[in-house]
mmCIF file of C-alpha atoms in Angstrom:
data_model
loop_
_atom_site.group_PDB
_atom_site.id
_atom_site.type_symbol
_atom_site.label_atom_id
_atom_site.label_comp_id
_atom_site.label_asym_id
_atom_site.label_seq_id
_atom_site.Cartn_x
_atom_site.Cartn_y
_atom_site.Cartn_z
ATOM 1 C CA UNK A 228 -28.121 51.911 13.959
ATOM 2 C CA UNK A 229 -28.209 48.116 14.152
ATOM 3 C CA UNK A 230 -25.078 46.263 13.146
ATOM 4 C CA UNK A 231 -24.618 43.372 10.775
ATOM 5 C CA UNK A 232 -26.619 40.360 11.878
ATOM 6 C CA UNK A 233 -25.978 36.748 10.950
ATOM 7 C CA UNK A 234 -28.174 33.734 11.497
ATOM 8 C CA UNK A 235 -27.851 31.158 12.787
ATOM 9 C CA UNK A 236 -24.930 31.763 15.139
ATOM 10 C CA UNK A 237 -24.089 28.073 15.471
ATOM 11 C CA UNK A 238 -24.763 25.146 13.189
ATOM 12 C CA UNK A 239 -23.864 21.460 13.245
ATOM 13 C CA UNK A 240 -24.163 19.419 10.069
ATOM 14 C CA UNK A 241 -22.896 16.106 8.779
ATOM 15 C CA UNK A 242 -20.800 15.428 5.716
ATOM 16 C CA UNK A 243 -22.733 15.516 2.483
ATOM 17 C CA UNK A 244 -25.445 17.826 3.747
ATOM 18 C CA UNK A 245 -25.948 21.359 2.565
ATOM 19 C CA UNK A 246 -26.280 24.535 4.594
ATOM 20 C CA UNK A 247 -27.586 28.057 4.091
ATOM 21 C CA UNK A 248 -26.318 30.995 6.135
ATOM 22 C CA UNK A 249 -27.990 34.378 6.263
ATOM 23 C CA UNK A 250 -26.655 37.912 6.618
ATOM 24 C CA UNK A 251 -28.503 41.192 7.098
ATOM 25 C CA UNK A 252 -26.283 44.214 6.430
ATOM 26 C CA UNK A 253 -26.359 47.550 8.184
ATOM 27 C CA UNK A 254 -29.272 49.627 6.966
ATOM 28 C CA UNK A 255 -28.226 51.570 3.872
ATOM 29 C CA UNK A 256 -25.285 49.315 3.093
ATOM 30 C CA UNK A 257 -25.554 47.765 -0.333
ATOM 31 C CA UNK A 258 -22.459 45.593 -0.494
ATOM 32 C CA UNK A 259 -22.079 42.292 1.330
ATOM 33 C CA UNK A 260 -18.919 40.203 1.444
ATOM 34 C CA UNK A 261 -18.433 36.739 2.884
ATOM 35 C CA UNK A 262 -15.290 35.345 4.520
ATOM 36 C CA UNK A 263 -14.241 32.014 5.946
ATOM 37 C CA UNK A 264 -12.086 32.004 9.060
ATOM 38 C CA UNK A 265 -10.148 28.895 10.024
ATOM 39 C CA UNK A 266 -7.256 28.551 12.497
ATOM 40 C CA UNK A 267 -3.989 29.486 10.814
ATOM 41 C CA UNK A 268 -5.650 30.640 7.587
ATOM 42 C CA UNK A 269 -7.014 33.945 8.703
ATOM 43 C CA UNK A 270 -9.928 35.486 6.874
ATOM 44 C CA UNK A 271 -10.312 34.096 3.393
ATOM 45 C CA UNK A 272 -12.502 35.963 0.952
ATOM 46 C CA UNK A 273 -15.390 33.998 -0.511
ATOM 47 C CA UNK A 274 -17.379 36.528 -2.572
ATOM 48 C CA UNK A 275 -18.838 40.002 -2.664
ATOM 49 C CA UNK A 276 -22.326 40.984 -3.732
ATOM 50 C CA UNK A 277 -23.523 44.411 -4.747
ATOM 51 C CA UNK A 278 -26.899 45.266 -6.229
ATOM 52 C CA UNK A 279 -27.844 41.582 -6.276
ATOM 53 C CA UNK A 280 -24.845 40.705 -8.466
ATOM 54 C CA UNK A 281 -21.686 38.868 -7.537
ATOM 55 C CA UNK A 282 -18.863 41.339 -8.122
ATOM 56 C CA UNK A 283 -15.832 39.458 -6.841
ATOM 57 C CA UNK A 284 -15.121 35.838 -6.076
ATOM 58 C CA UNK A 285 -12.392 34.203 -4.059
ATOM 59 C CA UNK A 286 -10.646 30.927 -4.692
ATOM 60 C CA UNK A 287 -13.255 28.499 -3.383
ATOM 61 C CA UNK A 288 -14.895 25.530 -5.116
ATOM 62 C CA UNK A 289 -18.279 25.807 -6.762
ATOM 63 C CA UNK A 290 -19.896 24.146 -3.734
ATOM 64 C CA UNK A 291 -19.814 27.605 -2.190
ATOM 65 C CA UNK A 292 -22.394 29.943 -3.624
ATOM 66 C CA UNK A 293 -24.321 32.985 -2.584
ATOM 67 C CA UNK A 294 -26.943 35.454 -3.536
ATOM 68 C CA UNK A 295 -28.182 38.877 -2.579
ATOM 69 C CA UNK A 296 -31.748 40.062 -2.431
ATOM 70 C CA UNK A 297 -33.214 43.424 -3.382
ATOM 71 C CA UNK A 298 -33.146 44.530 0.274
ATOM 72 C CA UNK A 299 -29.370 43.819 0.313
ATOM 73 C CA UNK A 300 -29.750 40.814 2.587
ATOM 74 C CA UNK A 301 -27.502 37.971 1.505
ATOM 75 C CA UNK A 302 -27.385 34.219 1.835
ATOM 76 C CA UNK A 303 -24.478 31.862 1.450
ATOM 77 C CA UNK A 304 -24.933 28.206 0.558
ATOM 78 C CA UNK A 305 -22.491 25.339 0.885
ATOM 79 C CA UNK A 306 -23.468 22.067 -0.732
ATOM 80 C CA UNK A 307 -22.057 18.582 -0.151
ATOM 81 C CA UNK A 308 -20.378 19.598 3.083
ATOM 82 C CA UNK A 309 -16.901 18.321 3.861
ATOM 83 C CA UNK A 310 -15.135 18.114 7.218
ATOM 84 C CA UNK A 311 -12.795 20.901 6.088
ATOM 85 C CA UNK A 312 -15.717 23.291 5.738
ATOM 86 C CA UNK A 313 -15.881 23.572 9.519
ATOM 87 C CA UNK A 314 -15.117 27.228 10.145
ATOM 88 C CA UNK A 315 -16.428 30.576 11.251
ATOM 89 C CA UNK A 316 -18.240 32.242 8.369
ATOM 90 C CA UNK A 317 -18.236 36.003 8.559
ATOM 91 C CA UNK A 318 -20.337 38.463 6.655
ATOM 92 C CA UNK A 319 -19.295 42.088 6.216
ATOM 93 C CA UNK A 320 -21.260 44.985 4.816
ATOM 94 C CA UNK A 321 -20.170 48.286 3.339
ATOM 95 C CA UNK A 322 -21.836 51.266 1.757
ATOM 96 C CA UNK A 323 -20.793 50.425 -1.780
ATOM 97 C CA UNK A 324 -18.851 47.942 -3.810
ATOM 98 C CA UNK A 325 -15.133 47.838 -3.055
ATOM 99 C CA UNK A 326 -15.653 50.419 -0.308
ATOM 100 C CA UNK A 327 -12.657 50.548 1.934
ATOM 101 C CA UNK A 328 -14.212 50.039 5.353
ATOM 102 C CA UNK A 329 -16.281 46.952 6.017
ATOM 103 C CA UNK A 330 -18.376 46.193 9.075
ATOM 104 C CA UNK A 331 -18.443 42.595 10.188
ATOM 105 C CA UNK A 332 -21.166 40.524 11.778
ATOM 106 C CA UNK A 333 -20.473 38.116 14.655
ATOM 107 C CA UNK A 334 -20.264 35.146 12.320
ATOM 108 C CA UNK A 335 -21.837 31.709 12.021
ATOM 109 C CA UNK A 336 -19.847 28.867 13.545
ATOM 110 C CA UNK A 337 -20.331 25.813 11.279
ATOM 111 C CA UNK A 338 -19.232 22.396 12.487
ATOM 112 C CA UNK A 339 -19.282 19.508 10.039
ATOM 113 C CA UNK A 340 -19.230 16.030 11.599
ATOM 114 C CA UNK B 35 -0.211 31.814 -2.349
ATOM 115 C CA UNK B 36 -0.629 34.173 0.599
ATOM 116 C CA UNK B 37 -0.438 37.742 -0.613
ATOM 117 C CA UNK B 38 -0.691 39.141 2.919
ATOM 118 C CA UNK B 39 1.420 37.543 5.611
ATOM 119 C CA UNK B 40 1.471 37.961 9.348
ATOM 120 C CA UNK B 41 4.414 35.822 10.350
ATOM 121 C CA UNK B 42 3.923 36.068 14.104
ATOM 122 C CA UNK B 43 0.916 34.030 15.224
ATOM 123 C CA UNK B 44 1.206 35.419 18.740
ATOM 124 C CA UNK B 45 2.752 38.253 20.706
ATOM 125 C CA UNK B 46 2.869 38.928 24.464
ATOM 126 C CA UNK B 47 3.552 42.380 25.847
ATOM 127 C CA UNK B 48 3.559 43.886 29.314
ATOM 128 C CA UNK B 49 0.886 46.457 30.093
ATOM 129 C CA UNK B 50 2.118 49.994 29.405
ATOM 130 C CA UNK B 51 4.752 48.888 26.914
ATOM 131 C CA UNK B 52 4.633 49.155 23.124
ATOM 132 C CA UNK B 53 3.059 46.427 20.988
ATOM 133 C CA UNK B 54 4.337 46.116 17.428
ATOM 134 C CA UNK B 55 2.427 43.910 15.013
ATOM 135 C CA UNK B 56 3.908 43.289 11.596
ATOM 136 C CA UNK B 57 2.467 42.519 8.192
ATOM 137 C CA UNK B 58 4.106 41.840 4.818
ATOM 138 C CA UNK B 59 2.488 41.805 1.400
ATOM 139 C CA UNK B 60 3.573 40.667 -2.026
ATOM 140 C CA UNK B 61 1.079 42.285 -4.396
ATOM 141 C CA UNK B 62 2.346 45.654 -5.627
ATOM 142 C CA UNK B 63 -1.191 46.537 -6.744
ATOM 143 C CA UNK B 64 -2.363 46.895 -3.145
ATOM 144 C CA UNK B 65 -2.990 50.558 -2.419
ATOM 145 C CA UNK B 66 -5.001 50.579 0.807
ATOM 146 C CA UNK B 67 -4.295 48.797 4.039
ATOM 147 C CA UNK B 68 -6.395 48.219 7.119
ATOM 148 C CA UNK B 69 -6.086 46.690 10.564
ATOM 149 C CA UNK B 70 -8.959 44.919 12.247
ATOM 150 C CA UNK B 71 -9.214 43.670 15.808
ATOM 151 C CA UNK B 72 -11.188 40.576 16.741
ATOM 152 C CA UNK B 73 -12.344 39.437 20.165
ATOM 153 C CA UNK B 74 -13.589 35.858 20.683
ATOM 154 C CA UNK B 75 -17.228 35.289 19.651
ATOM 155 C CA UNK B 76 -17.342 38.678 17.916
ATOM 156 C CA UNK B 77 -16.759 39.802 14.354
ATOM 157 C CA UNK B 78 -13.640 41.817 13.481
ATOM 158 C CA UNK B 79 -13.890 45.558 14.072
ATOM 159 C CA UNK B 80 -12.083 48.196 12.068
ATOM 160 C CA UNK B 81 -9.151 49.763 13.872
ATOM 161 C CA UNK B 82 -7.093 51.954 11.573
ATOM 162 C CA UNK B 83 -6.175 52.254 7.911
ATOM 163 C CA UNK B 84 -3.574 53.809 5.646
ATOM 164 C CA UNK B 85 -3.465 54.719 2.002
ATOM 165 C CA UNK B 86 -0.401 53.956 -0.089
ATOM 166 C CA UNK B 87 0.206 57.674 -0.596
ATOM 167 C CA UNK B 88 1.069 57.976 3.101
ATOM 168 C CA UNK B 89 3.700 56.327 5.230
ATOM 169 C CA UNK B 90 2.114 56.921 8.621
ATOM 170 C CA UNK B 91 -1.338 57.281 10.110
ATOM 171 C CA UNK B 92 -2.056 57.883 13.758
ATOM 172 C CA UNK B 93 -5.240 57.532 15.813
ATOM 173 C CA UNK B 94 -4.835 57.884 19.535
ATOM 174 C CA UNK B 95 -2.762 55.007 20.862
ATOM 175 C CA UNK B 96 -2.653 53.330 17.442
ATOM 176 C CA UNK B 97 -0.202 54.161 14.658
ATOM 177 C CA UNK B 98 0.228 52.341 11.384
ATOM 178 C CA UNK B 99 3.443 52.643 9.397
ATOM 179 C CA UNK B 100 3.750 51.713 5.732
ATOM 180 C CA UNK B 101 7.039 50.968 3.974
ATOM 181 C CA UNK B 102 6.100 50.536 0.330
ATOM 182 C CA UNK B 103 9.577 49.672 -0.894
ATOM 183 C CA UNK B 104 9.752 46.814 1.605
ATOM 184 C CA UNK B 105 6.068 45.940 1.157
ATOM 185 C CA UNK B 106 5.742 46.016 4.905
ATOM 186 C CA UNK B 107 3.403 47.622 7.360
ATOM 187 C CA UNK B 108 3.268 47.630 11.111
ATOM 188 C CA UNK B 109 0.787 48.556 13.800
ATOM 189 C CA UNK B 110 2.103 50.200 16.952
ATOM 190 C CA UNK B 111 0.016 50.333 20.114
ATOM 191 C CA UNK B 112 1.324 52.657 22.808
ATOM 192 C CA UNK B 113 0.746 52.197 25.670
ATOM 193 C CA UNK B 114 -0.649 48.675 25.498
ATOM 194 C CA UNK B 115 -3.622 47.877 27.727
ATOM 195 C CA UNK B 116 -5.099 44.526 28.798
ATOM 196 C CA UNK B 117 -8.233 45.360 26.791
ATOM 197 C CA UNK B 118 -6.085 45.339 23.649
ATOM 198 C CA UNK B 119 -5.702 41.568 23.978
ATOM 199 C CA UNK B 120 -7.297 40.249 20.778
ATOM 200 C CA UNK B 121 -6.471 38.840 17.357
ATOM 201 C CA UNK B 122 -5.280 41.506 14.933
ATOM 202 C CA UNK B 123 -5.767 41.057 11.196
ATOM 203 C CA UNK B 124 -3.925 43.010 8.569
ATOM 204 C CA UNK B 125 -5.879 43.565 5.349
ATOM 205 C CA UNK B 126 -4.984 44.969 1.939
ATOM 206 C CA UNK B 127 -6.998 46.152 -1.017
ATOM 207 C CA UNK B 128 -6.103 46.465 -4.681
ATOM 208 C CA UNK B 129 -6.021 49.702 -6.652
ATOM 209 C CA UNK B 130 -8.770 50.425 -9.215
ATOM 210 C CA UNK B 131 -8.309 48.104 -12.143
ATOM 211 C CA UNK B 132 -7.099 45.241 -9.968
ATOM 212 C CA UNK B 133 -8.829 42.875 -7.555
ATOM 213 C CA UNK B 134 -10.678 45.139 -5.103
ATOM 214 C CA UNK B 135 -11.627 42.627 -2.421
ATOM 215 C CA UNK B 136 -9.954 42.786 0.962
ATOM 216 C CA UNK B 137 -7.173 40.234 1.356
ATOM 217 C CA UNK B 138 -6.320 39.408 4.956
ATOM 218 C CA UNK B 139 -3.395 37.863 6.723
ATOM 219 C CA UNK B 140 -3.714 34.950 9.127
ATOM 220 C CA UNK B 141 -3.812 37.172 12.211
ATOM 221 C CA UNK B 142 -1.658 37.782 15.278
ATOM 222 C CA UNK B 143 -2.936 37.009 18.775
ATOM 223 C CA UNK B 144 -1.854 39.864 21.031
ATOM 224 C CA UNK B 145 -1.830 39.244 24.773
ATOM 225 C CA UNK B 146 -1.226 42.230 27.044
ATOM 226 C CA UNK B 147 -0.152 41.081 30.480
ATOM 227 C CA UNK B 148 -1.214 43.161 33.503
#
C-alpha cells in the first residue's frame, strides 16, 4: 500500500506570494491533517479535514487555508507569504476523524525569501 | 502556551545503554499519548502509544510510562542502537468532547553513539 505523498517536496517563494501544497493520503484514509514544523517549535497543528469538511483548526492566521476533495486528497494554501512561514509542512492521514494513529508524508520544505 | 513540553532538545547515549526521553503535559483532558520518530528528510513515523487508563505499554525495546498525577510520560529504549538516532516527538490527544487533534511537543534529538 502506497504511503502518504506530498508535492512538491521543495519550494522557494518570495514574500507576498502565495503557495499551494498538495497531499494524497493512504488509500482508504479519509482524514487529512496538516502540521507546520519549525526548529524549536515542533509540530504545530494547522487543520484537519474529514469528508471534505474542516473539523479542527489550529492557532494560525487566516492566511493559512485548506480544502479536501471527494477523493480525500487535500491541498493547503498560504497567501501573502512571510519570512516566518519558512518551514517543513507535513501532511498526515488516518482512517477516520480524530483517529489515534496518523501516518505522515515526507513533507514539503517551503523557503520564503 | 505549549500544552506538551519536551524540555530536553537533545540527548546523547552510548550504544547498548538505556535512552530515556521525557514529556510533560498540562491539559488534563488529554487521554491518549503517542511517540513518533523522525529521521531527516522523512516524515514522522509512529512508534508507540499509551491510553490514559494504563500506566505502561511495552513493544520490544520500547516502553512508554505514563504518570497521570504528574502529567508526565517517558519513553525508554533498551538497549539503544545507533539506528535509533532521530528526533522523537511526544504527542497527546484530547478525550471525546475536547479538542481531538494531536498536540505535539518540540521534539528531542536522540544521538546513540557507537
